[in-house]
Amino acid sequence: MTQRLIPLAAAALIAAAAMTSAHSEAPGWAHYGGDAGGTRYSGAAQINVGNVSRLKPAWSFSTGELALRGAALKRAAFEVTPILAGGRLYLCSPFNAAFALDPATGRKVWGFDPKIDPSLHYPNSYNCRGLTWWRDPARAPGAPCAERVFMATNDRRLFALDAATGRPCAGFGQAGVVDAMPGVSLSRPGSAQITSPPVVIAGVVITGSSIDDNQREVETSGAVHAFDAVTGAPRWSFDPLAGAGPKVHAGAANVWAPMSIDEARGLVFLPTSSPSPDFYGAARPGNDGHANSVVALHAATGQLAWAFQTTHHDVWDYDVPAQPTLATVTYQGRTVPAVIQTTKQGLIFTLDRETGQPIIPVVERPVPQGGAIGEQLSPTQPFPIAPAPLAPSRIKAADAFGITPWERQACADQIKGARNEGLYTPPSPEGTILYPFTGGGSNWGGIAFDPGLDVVFVNTSSAIHKVTLIPRADFAAERAAHPDLEVSPAAGAPFGMKRELLRSPLGLPCNPPPWGELSAVDLHEGKVLWKVPLGTTRDLAPGSQLLLRGSGTPNFGGPIVTAGGLVFIGAAMDDYLRAFEARTGRELWKGRLPAGGQATPMTYVWQGRQYVVIAAGGHAKSETKRGDQIVAFALPQ
């Protein structure tokens, strides 16, 4: 049910924006997040509230992975968002096959396969969220590699490809490729990968990494690396833990989610993750340097401009999971260039882009204490005063969900048997409730921001993890007893860990629905305007959507917003792309997909026609239907 409508004045702004965009330059989607700041906003308005119900499939493109990879797709996530730049669509498959397509037809212009090893097991499945396009200002238009496409791979290579042909650029590194994590020592083959697209600013290309969780106390370095965009020569690196202090023994704190850039200010913004191991931090006293932070660096040198930490001394795997969104925000009458950051806890931080200071005030609140032996928890955690958290964080046994009394009781017993004091309850040997679970709240899909309205659109998930610390002496037996659960050693620490979703005997979440929601937040006052369930259980359990009407589902991927007054989103665990009215949250249309749409869509106008495009390939962690198609929708010609 909607909570509140966007005011009529805002509706008028949507209509005005739609009329203006119809006479402006055709909107494209040149960056992973739509623009360099990741607003996921398009000025396209040909598709609007009045005609979106007429959307039909326009074209589709198959990467060929379904036939080529077979069983390996079970370990893949098709999360790519294509980009439109230089007259072509560019995208990558989960196995880093790169493609250029004709924007009108989806016809392949070229393809490039870096031939990664499909037998390795990576921490976050085989995954490639996107490619990055760059125009070299020193080269004549049409010259070889004057336009480049950069791709960072699962096996930690960085390729520079000629955007016109797909051939590696000979002058970049060794025949078009460099080691994207130079000097990094891995605990095992495949323990680190790169899943998000690099960014390019002022001739510097910058990459992060994704590192396996809970394997070692002192894990692989999570340093961000920068290279010359023309030659591939190393330029700088930045380790978020470098200033954490000499007593800190940890690794990771890596940047696995997408980054954003402010070219005018020469800044790159990093969403950093938690240090190793996730759930026990005795070997890293203090607040972990610049882990779990939004970090602004001077892109030319890698020097720190500022950092803001969203979780102190993280022992909950509450990474900063999404691209920092750069926008101009007017809060209580004051207009400021901002960084908007959503979190797994369902919080939204709104920071001054120049200083990192909160625009919407943040307060430090006491949180539960009494961690495991040797643990030194932070006594407080930061909470923005607005908006209200977008995900629930407290649950009692009496709140347990189930479609029968037997189901409810089974869930109630699981909740009752764990330590459970609300958000930031520390992990424990008896088992601790983490709510929201470590998948969010919000996750890598991030937010969409409408600059005409100062409204943020964000999707969230709601589920419970129980995390149990396992004393070292008991670890081998516990791992053998639970072969189907995540049981990891955290070697070097006195505890390993077990992480499990709390589900009923029929497999439903133990917390009450909705399990997925889409929300709109007005940043003028930090108020939640509306919330609606996102997704159905149709493809999880056919027929159950009638019984579980309004349940929503956990989701992967994010929203986009257009000047046509629409929010488009896939993400849910049914095979649909949906369009919601931005003003009210009313679902206006849904298009059936050939496989799971756990990806963020994009939109563009080409030769006078607006297209909405999404990857439909499913997701290993969602266990949604697998496929390998890019699907485009448009109004009938």
Tab-separated table of N, CA and C in Angstrom, residues 37-179:
chain	number	residue	atom	x	y	z
A	37	GLY	N	28.000	10.146	-12.340
A	37	GLY	CA	27.665	10.178	-10.921
A	37	GLY	C	26.667	9.131	-10.489
A	38	GLY	N	26.202	8.308	-11.428
A	38	GLY	CA	25.346	7.183	-11.056
A	38	GLY	C	23.939	7.549	-10.633
A	39	THR	N	23.325	8.580	-11.251
A	39	THR	CA	21.963	8.942	-10.847
A	39	THR	C	20.911	7.985	-11.396
A	40	ARG	N	21.248	7.222	-12.459
A	40	ARG	CA	20.295	6.308	-13.092
A	40	ARG	C	19.021	7.044	-13.508
A	41	TYR	N	19.220	8.251	-14.001
A	41	TYR	CA	18.116	9.085	-14.491
A	41	TYR	C	18.276	9.306	-15.981
A	42	SER	N	17.164	9.263	-16.701
A	42	SER	CA	17.166	9.555	-18.135
A	42	SER	C	16.142	10.633	-18.440
A	43	GLY	N	16.538	11.588	-19.283
A	43	GLY	CA	15.606	12.611	-19.745
A	43	GLY	C	14.654	12.122	-20.812
A	44	ALA	N	14.728	10.846	-21.184
A	44	ALA	CA	13.824	10.302	-22.204
A	44	ALA	C	12.390	10.272	-21.681
A	45	ALA	N	11.456	10.697	-22.539
A	45	ALA	CA	10.055	10.764	-22.110
A	45	ALA	C	9.090	10.278	-23.163
A	46	GLN	N	9.602	9.693	-24.244
A	46	GLN	CA	8.697	9.136	-25.251
A	46	GLN	C	7.812	8.064	-24.629
A	47	ILE	N	8.396	7.217	-23.799
A	47	ILE	CA	7.620	6.254	-23.014
A	47	ILE	C	7.238	6.963	-21.718
A	48	ASN	N	5.942	7.046	-21.435
A	48	ASN	CA	5.505	7.815	-20.274
A	48	ASN	C	4.333	7.130	-19.585
A	49	VAL	N	3.808	7.798	-18.568
A	49	VAL	CA	2.723	7.220	-17.772
A	49	VAL	C	1.521	6.867	-18.640
A	50	GLY	N	1.277	7.667	-19.679
A	50	GLY	CA	0.086	7.460	-20.494
A	50	GLY	C	0.176	6.320	-21.486
A	51	ASN	N	1.414	5.925	-21.874
A	51	ASN	CA	1.512	4.905	-22.924
A	51	ASN	C	2.357	3.689	-22.562
A	52	VAL	N	2.905	3.648	-21.348
A	52	VAL	CA	3.818	2.554	-20.993
A	52	VAL	C	3.150	1.189	-21.088
A	53	SER	N	1.834	1.140	-20.937
A	53	SER	CA	1.132	-0.141	-21.014
A	53	SER	C	1.220	-0.763	-22.397
A	54	ARG	N	1.658	0.008	-23.415
A	54	ARG	CA	1.757	-0.494	-24.788
A	54	ARG	C	3.149	-1.041	-25.110
A	55	LEU	N	4.071	-1.048	-24.143
A	55	LEU	CA	5.426	-1.538	-24.413
A	55	LEU	C	5.399	-2.995	-24.884
A	56	LYS	N	6.222	-3.276	-25.897
A	56	LYS	CA	6.353	-4.622	-26.439
A	56	LYS	C	7.838	-4.940	-26.640
A	57	PRO	N	8.199	-6.228	-26.682
A	57	PRO	CA	9.584	-6.562	-27.027
A	57	PRO	C	9.943	-6.006	-28.402
A	58	ALA	N	11.127	-5.379	-28.493
A	58	ALA	CA	11.590	-4.786	-29.748
A	58	ALA	C	12.686	-5.631	-30.387
A	59	TRP	N	13.611	-6.122	-29.586
A	59	TRP	CA	14.654	-7.024	-30.069
A	59	TRP	C	15.269	-7.735	-28.880
A	60	SER	N	16.009	-8.792	-29.142
A	60	SER	CA	16.773	-9.466	-28.094
A	60	SER	C	18.086	-9.941	-28.684
A	61	PHE	N	19.058	-10.117	-27.823
A	61	PHE	CA	20.385	-10.578	-28.228
A	61	PHE	C	20.839	-11.651	-27.265
A	62	SER	N	21.339	-12.765	-27.793
A	62	SER	CA	21.869	-13.852	-26.970
A	62	SER	C	23.393	-13.806	-26.985
A	63	THR	N	23.988	-13.854	-25.816
A	63	THR	CA	25.451	-13.876	-25.727
A	63	THR	C	26.026	-15.224	-26.143
A	64	GLY	N	25.181	-16.250	-26.214
A	64	GLY	CA	25.645	-17.590	-26.544
A	64	GLY	C	26.135	-18.395	-25.355
A	65	GLU	N	26.124	-17.796	-24.160
A	65	GLU	CA	26.680	-18.483	-22.988
A	65	GLU	C	25.850	-19.693	-22.581
A	66	LEU	N	24.533	-19.666	-22.837
A	66	LEU	CA	23.686	-20.775	-22.415
A	66	LEU	C	24.134	-22.078	-23.076
A	67	ALA	N	24.459	-21.990	-24.368
A	67	ALA	CA	24.926	-23.181	-25.076
A	67	ALA	C	26.396	-23.464	-24.801
A	68	LEU	N	27.178	-22.402	-24.629
A	68	LEU	CA	28.621	-22.562	-24.497
A	68	LEU	C	29.038	-23.040	-23.107
A	69	ARG	N	28.411	-22.505	-22.069
A	69	ARG	CA	28.881	-22.758	-20.695
A	69	ARG	C	28.145	-23.892	-20.009
A	70	GLY	N	26.879	-24.112	-20.352
A	70	GLY	CA	26.133	-25.209	-19.769
A	70	GLY	C	26.049	-25.128	-18.257
A	71	ALA	N	26.570	-26.142	-17.581
A	71	ALA	CA	26.451	-26.249	-16.122
A	71	ALA	C	27.159	-25.125	-15.395
A	72	ALA	N	28.168	-24.496	-16.022
A	72	ALA	CA	28.884	-23.404	-15.365
A	72	ALA	C	27.968	-22.221	-15.086
A	73	LEU	N	26.839	-22.097	-15.824
A	73	LEU	CA	25.910	-20.999	-15.568
A	73	LEU	C	25.292	-21.080	-14.179
A	74	LYS	N	25.330	-22.252	-13.557
A	74	LYS	CA	24.817	-22.368	-12.191
A	74	LYS	C	25.640	-21.526	-11.224
A	75	ARG	N	26.882	-21.193	-11.627
A	75	ARG	CA	27.751	-20.378	-10.780
A	75	ARG	C	27.903	-18.966	-11.349
A	76	ALA	N	26.886	-18.506	-12.085
A	76	ALA	CA	26.982	-17.212	-12.754
A	76	ALA	C	25.824	-16.314	-12.348
A	77	ALA	N	26.064	-15.003	-12.464
A	77	ALA	CA	25.036	-13.992	-12.235
A	77	ALA	C	25.100	-13.002	-13.393
A	78	PHE	N	24.005	-12.864	-14.137
A	78	PHE	CA	23.977	-11.974	-15.303
A	78	PHE	C	23.459	-10.616	-14.827
A	79	GLU	N	24.365	-9.787	-14.293
A	79	GLU	CA	24.004	-8.526	-13.659
A	79	GLU	C	24.330	-7.302	-14.521
A	80	VAL	N	24.706	-7.507	-15.777
A	80	VAL	CA	25.229	-6.408	-16.579
A	80	VAL	C	24.161	-5.355	-16.875
A	81	THR	N	24.589	-4.088	-16.867
A	81	THR	CA	23.812	-2.983	-17.420
A	81	THR	C	24.554	-2.493	-18.656
A	82	PRO	N	23.983	-2.627	-19.854
A	82	PRO	CA	24.663	-2.136	-21.053
A	82	PRO	C	24.833	-0.616	-21.007
A	83	ILE	N	25.767	-0.108	-21.803
A	83	ILE	CA	25.929	1.332	-21.980
A	83	ILE	C	25.779	1.655	-23.463
A	84	LEU	N	25.359	2.888	-23.755
A	84	LEU	CA	25.284	3.391	-25.127
A	84	LEU	C	26.267	4.541	-25.249
A	85	ALA	N	27.279	4.364	-26.099
A	85	ALA	CA	28.300	5.394	-26.284
A	85	ALA	C	28.898	5.235	-27.675
A	86	GLY	N	29.184	6.361	-28.315
A	86	GLY	CA	29.811	6.291	-29.630
A	86	GLY	C	28.975	5.566	-30.666
A	87	GLY	N	27.660	5.535	-30.481
A	87	GLY	CA	26.787	4.921	-31.469
A	87	GLY	C	26.617	3.429	-31.348
A	88	ARG	N	27.090	2.835	-30.256
A	88	ARG	CA	26.933	1.384	-30.070
A	88	ARG	C	26.538	1.084	-28.626
A	89	LEU	N	25.857	-0.044	-28.452
A	89	LEU	CA	25.635	-0.601	-27.119
A	89	LEU	C	26.805	-1.524	-26.785
A	90	TYR	N	27.307	-1.428	-25.552
A	90	TYR	CA	28.400	-2.292	-25.107
A	90	TYR	C	27.958	-3.026	-23.847
A	91	LEU	N	28.321	-4.308	-23.774
A	91	LEU	CA	27.948	-5.115	-22.620
A	91	LEU	C	28.905	-6.287	-22.484
A	92	CYS	N	28.809	-6.989	-21.359
A	92	CYS	CA	29.637	-8.176	-21.115
A	92	CYS	C	28.777	-9.283	-20.528
A	93	SER	N	29.197	-10.515	-20.754
A	93	SER	CA	28.537	-11.677	-20.159
A	93	SER	C	29.168	-11.950	-18.792
A	94	PRO	N	28.565	-12.830	-17.987
A	94	PRO	CA	29.184	-13.164	-16.695
A	94	PRO	C	30.595	-13.719	-16.827
A	95	PHE	N	30.933	-14.294	-17.992
A	95	PHE	CA	32.251	-14.873	-18.213
A	95	PHE	C	33.161	-13.917	-18.986
A	96	ASN	N	32.791	-12.632	-18.990
A	96	ASN	CA	33.606	-11.547	-19.555
A	96	ASN	C	33.733	-11.579	-21.067
A	97	ALA	N	32.814	-12.232	-21.760
A	97	ALA	CA	32.735	-12.025	-23.194
A	97	ALA	C	32.134	-10.644	-23.416
A	98	ALA	N	32.825	-9.794	-24.183
A	98	ALA	CA	32.386	-8.423	-24.423
A	98	ALA	C	31.766	-8.322	-25.809
A	99	PHE	N	30.744	-7.465	-25.931
A	99	PHE	CA	30.028	-7.319	-27.192
A	99	PHE	C	29.721	-5.854	-27.462
A	100	ALA	N	29.678	-5.507	-28.752
A	100	ALA	CA	29.113	-4.248	-29.225
A	100	ALA	C	27.908	-4.585	-30.088
A	101	LEU	N	26.781	-3.875	-29.870
A	101	LEU	CA	25.542	-4.152	-30.585
A	101	LEU	C	25.050	-2.905	-31.299
A	102	ASP	N	24.281	-3.121	-32.359
A	102	ASP	CA	23.564	-2.041	-33.018
A	102	ASP	C	22.393	-1.620	-32.125
A	103	PRO	N	22.268	-0.332	-31.767
A	103	PRO	CA	21.221	0.085	-30.821
A	103	PRO	C	19.803	-0.075	-31.345
A	104	ALA	N	19.624	-0.121	-32.663
A	104	ALA	CA	18.279	-0.218	-33.222
A	104	ALA	C	17.778	-1.643	-33.316
A	105	THR	N	18.697	-2.593	-33.497
A	105	THR	CA	18.288	-3.965	-33.792
A	105	THR	C	18.823	-5.004	-32.825
A	106	GLY	N	19.850	-4.657	-32.038
A	106	GLY	CA	20.500	-5.646	-31.190
A	106	GLY	C	21.445	-6.552	-31.947
A	107	ARG	N	21.702	-6.269	-33.212
A	107	ARG	CA	22.620	-7.089	-34.008
A	107	ARG	C	24.047	-6.929	-33.498
A	108	LYS	N	24.793	-8.024	-33.436
A	108	LYS	CA	26.179	-7.971	-32.956
A	108	LYS	C	27.065	-7.268	-33.975
A	109	VAL	N	27.814	-6.274	-33.504
A	109	VAL	CA	28.804	-5.586	-34.331
A	109	VAL	C	30.158	-6.277	-34.178
A	110	TRP	N	30.540	-6.583	-32.934
A	110	TRP	CA	31.742	-7.367	-32.676
A	110	TRP	C	31.631	-8.071	-31.333
A	111	GLY	N	32.480	-9.058	-31.140
A	111	GLY	CA	32.574	-9.757	-29.874
A	111	GLY	C	34.023	-10.026	-29.531
A	112	PHE	N	34.312	-10.092	-28.236
A	112	PHE	CA	35.675	-10.377	-27.767
A	112	PHE	C	35.586	-11.296	-26.568
A	113	ASP	N	36.351	-12.373	-26.583
A	113	ASP	CA	36.348	-13.345	-25.489
A	113	ASP	C	37.746	-13.414	-24.883
A	114	PRO	N	37.923	-13.009	-23.629
A	114	PRO	CA	39.243	-13.082	-22.989
A	114	PRO	C	39.616	-14.482	-22.529
A	115	LYS	N	38.664	-15.421	-22.663
A	115	LYS	CA	38.912	-16.834	-22.339
A	115	LYS	C	39.351	-17.028	-20.888
A	116	ILE	N	38.489	-16.620	-19.969
A	116	ILE	CA	38.753	-16.894	-18.566
A	116	ILE	C	38.486	-18.373	-18.292
A	117	ASP	N	39.050	-18.876	-17.211
A	117	ASP	CA	38.893	-20.286	-16.831
A	117	ASP	C	37.497	-20.486	-16.228
A	118	PRO	N	36.623	-21.291	-16.867
A	118	PRO	CA	35.264	-21.468	-16.340
A	118	PRO	C	35.153	-22.494	-15.220
A	119	SER	N	36.272	-23.055	-14.785
A	119	SER	CA	36.216	-24.107	-13.763
A	119	SER	C	36.453	-23.592	-12.354
A	120	LEU	N	36.898	-22.345	-12.216
A	120	LEU	CA	37.192	-21.810	-10.887
A	120	LEU	C	35.903	-21.469	-10.143
A	121	HIS	N	35.993	-21.446	-8.825
A	121	HIS	CA	34.864	-21.041	-7.992
A	121	HIS	C	35.203	-19.681	-7.386
A	122	TYR	N	34.494	-18.657	-7.848
A	122	TYR	CA	34.739	-17.298	-7.381
A	122	TYR	C	33.794	-16.957	-6.234
A	123	PRO	N	34.182	-16.008	-5.371
A	123	PRO	CA	33.374	-15.708	-4.180
A	123	PRO	C	31.990	-15.169	-4.508
A	124	ASN	N	31.853	-14.442	-5.606
A	124	ASN	CA	30.558	-13.844	-5.938
A	124	ASN	C	30.064	-14.283	-7.303
A	125	SER	N	30.240	-15.565	-7.611
A	125	SER	CA	29.799	-16.145	-8.876
A	125	SER	C	30.560	-15.500	-10.031
A	126	TYR	N	30.450	-16.084	-11.211
A	126	TYR	CA	30.969	-15.414	-12.410
A	126	TYR	C	30.069	-14.220	-12.679
A	127	ASN	N	30.689	-13.059	-12.893
A	127	ASN	CA	29.882	-11.841	-12.911
A	127	ASN	C	30.637	-10.735	-13.632
A	128	CYS	N	29.924	-9.946	-14.405
A	128	CYS	CA	30.479	-8.730	-15.006
A	128	CYS	C	29.344	-7.717	-15.089
A	129	ARG	N	29.366	-6.709	-14.232
A	129	ARG	CA	28.247	-5.764	-14.169
A	129	ARG	C	28.264	-4.731	-15.286
A	130	GLY	N	29.414	-4.553	-15.953
A	130	GLY	CA	29.398	-3.579	-17.029
A	130	GLY	C	30.773	-3.240	-17.571
A	131	LEU	N	30.770	-2.474	-18.657
A	131	LEU	CA	31.968	-1.989	-19.329
A	131	LEU	C	32.021	-0.470	-19.226
A	132	THR	N	33.194	0.086	-19.552
A	132	THR	CA	33.397	1.523	-19.458
A	132	THR	C	33.967	2.043	-20.779
A	133	TRP	N	33.345	3.083	-21.320
A	133	TRP	CA	33.768	3.686	-22.587
A	133	TRP	C	34.550	4.971	-22.299
A	134	TRP	N	35.605	5.210	-23.124
A	134	TRP	CA	36.422	6.422	-22.945
A	134	TRP	C	36.916	6.909	-24.293
A	135	ARG	N	36.863	8.208	-24.488
A	135	ARG	CA	37.388	8.846	-25.695
A	135	ARG	C	38.742	9.468	-25.382
A	136	ASP	N	39.791	9.041	-26.105
A	136	ASP	CA	41.135	9.579	-25.911
A	136	ASP	C	41.225	10.930	-26.620
A	137	PRO	N	41.339	12.026	-25.883
A	137	PRO	CA	41.326	13.351	-26.527
A	137	PRO	C	42.574	13.624	-27.367
A	138	ALA	N	43.626	12.842	-27.189
A	138	ALA	CA	44.867	13.080	-27.932
A	138	ALA	C	44.874	12.379	-29.289
A	139	ARG	N	43.880	11.538	-29.557
A	139	ARG	CA	43.860	10.792	-30.823
A	139	ARG	C	42.795	11.354	-31.750
A	140	ALA	N	43.094	11.337	-33.033
A	140	ALA	CA	42.153	11.821	-34.034
A	140	ALA	C	40.933	10.919	-34.082
A	141	PRO	N	39.743	11.492	-34.252
A	141	PRO	CA	38.553	10.644	-34.401
A	141	PRO	C	38.739	9.633	-35.513
A	142	GLY	N	38.353	8.393	-35.234
A	142	GLY	CA	38.490	7.325	-36.208
A	142	GLY	C	39.811	6.600	-36.166
A	143	ALA	N	40.797	7.134	-35.447
A	143	ALA	CA	42.083	6.457	-35.316
A	143	ALA	C	41.919	5.211	-34.450
A	144	PRO	N	42.782	4.199	-34.630
A	144	PRO	CA	42.688	2.998	-33.792
A	144	PRO	C	42.744	3.352	-32.307
A	145	CYS	N	41.801	2.824	-31.560
A	145	CYS	CA	41.719	3.010	-30.103
A	145	CYS	C	41.541	4.474	-29.689
A	146	ALA	N	41.043	5.305	-30.602
A	146	ALA	CA	40.658	6.662	-30.195
A	146	ALA	C	39.493	6.592	-29.218
A	147	GLU	N	38.616	5.620	-29.425
A	147	GLU	CA	37.568	5.303	-28.459
A	147	GLU	C	37.867	3.920	-27.902
A	148	ARG	N	37.838	3.795	-26.574
A	148	ARG	CA	38.210	2.540	-25.924
A	148	ARG	C	37.086	2.045	-25.028
A	149	VAL	N	37.021	0.740	-24.926
A	149	VAL	CA	36.147	0.091	-23.956
A	149	VAL	C	37.034	-0.659	-22.977
A	150	PHE	N	36.890	-0.325	-21.688
A	150	PHE	CA	37.671	-0.991	-20.647
A	150	PHE	C	36.810	-2.064	-19.983
A	151	MET	N	37.424	-3.235	-19.776
A	151	MET	CA	36.753	-4.340	-19.101
A	151	MET	C	37.695	-4.943	-18.070
A	152	ALA	N	37.218	-5.015	-16.808
A	152	ALA	CA	37.936	-5.714	-15.740
A	152	ALA	C	37.296	-7.091	-15.591
A	153	THR	N	38.113	-8.131	-15.501
A	153	THR	CA	37.615	-9.497	-15.585
A	153	THR	C	37.592	-10.211	-14.240
A	154	ASN	N	36.864	-11.324	-14.225
A	154	ASN	CA	36.841	-12.165	-13.037
A	154	ASN	C	38.246	-12.616	-12.645
A	155	ASP	N	39.106	-12.880	-13.640
A	155	ASP	CA	40.463	-13.335	-13.319
A	155	ASP	C	41.449	-12.169	-13.184
A	156	ARG	N	40.913	-10.988	-12.877
A	156	ARG	CA	41.687	-9.829	-12.405
A	156	ARG	C	42.605	-9.228	-13.483
A	157	ARG	N	42.162	-9.279	-14.735
A	157	ARG	CA	42.862	-8.570	-15.798
A	157	ARG	C	42.059	-7.339	-16.201
A	158	LEU	N	42.758	-6.320	-16.690
A	158	LEU	CA	42.114	-5.112	-17.197
A	158	LEU	C	42.449	-4.986	-18.676
A	159	PHE	N	41.398	-5.040	-19.517
A	159	PHE	CA	41.559	-4.959	-20.968
A	159	PHE	C	41.165	-3.568	-21.464
A	160	ALA	N	41.905	-3.088	-22.460
A	160	ALA	CA	41.507	-1.917	-23.236
A	160	ALA	C	41.219	-2.406	-24.650
A	161	LEU	N	39.976	-2.257	-25.105
A	161	LEU	CA	39.554	-2.727	-26.414
A	161	LEU	C	39.225	-1.544	-27.308
A	162	ASP	N	39.547	-1.669	-28.580
A	162	ASP	CA	39.148	-0.665	-29.558
A	162	ASP	C	37.626	-0.699	-29.668
A	163	ALA	N	36.963	0.427	-29.384
A	163	ALA	CA	35.501	0.443	-29.372
A	163	ALA	C	34.901	0.167	-30.741
A	164	ALA	N	35.673	0.419	-31.796
A	164	ALA	CA	35.151	0.208	-33.146
A	164	ALA	C	35.241	-1.241	-33.589
A	165	THR	N	36.240	-1.966	-33.097
A	165	THR	CA	36.504	-3.314	-33.613
A	165	THR	C	36.480	-4.409	-32.553
A	166	GLY	N	36.654	-4.048	-31.278
A	166	GLY	CA	36.756	-5.049	-30.218
A	166	GLY	C	38.135	-5.649	-30.067
A	167	ARG	N	39.105	-5.191	-30.869
A	167	ARG	CA	40.460	-5.729	-30.756
A	167	ARG	C	41.191	-5.049	-29.593
A	168	PRO	N	42.032	-5.791	-28.857
A	168	PRO	CA	42.817	-5.183	-27.790
A	168	PRO	C	43.715	-4.062	-28.331
A	169	CYS	N	43.854	-2.988	-27.549
A	169	CYS	CA	44.682	-1.841	-27.938
A	169	CYS	C	46.148	-2.184	-27.678
A	170	ALA	N	46.938	-2.248	-28.738
A	170	ALA	CA	48.311	-2.758	-28.658
A	170	ALA	C	49.188	-1.957	-27.716
A	171	GLY	N	48.965	-0.675	-27.583
A	171	GLY	CA	49.842	0.144	-26.750
A	171	GLY	C	49.486	0.149	-25.282
A	172	PHE	N	48.457	-0.590	-24.905
A	172	PHE	CA	48.016	-0.638	-23.510
A	172	PHE	C	48.579	-1.898	-22.868
A	173	GLY	N	49.500	-1.728	-21.890
A	173	GLY	CA	50.094	-2.880	-21.212
A	173	GLY	C	50.756	-3.823	-22.193
A	174	GLN	N	50.534	-5.111	-22.019
A	174	GLN	CA	51.044	-6.138	-22.917
A	174	GLN	C	49.928	-6.559	-23.863
A	175	ALA	N	49.965	-6.021	-25.070
A	175	ALA	CA	48.976	-6.382	-26.106
A	175	ALA	C	47.544	-6.126	-25.658
A	176	GLY	N	47.348	-5.016	-24.937
A	176	GLY	CA	45.999	-4.599	-24.589
A	176	GLY	C	45.499	-5.008	-23.231
A	177	VAL	N	46.350	-5.564	-22.371
A	177	VAL	CA	45.885	-6.046	-21.073
A	177	VAL	C	46.955	-5.813	-20.011
A	178	VAL	N	46.512	-5.542	-18.770
A	178	VAL	CA	47.409	-5.425	-17.621
A	178	VAL	C	46.842	-6.246	-16.469
A	179	ASP	N	47.690	-6.585	-15.528
A	179	ASP	CA	47.275	-7.203	-14.270
A	179	ASP	C	46.580	-6.127	-13.448
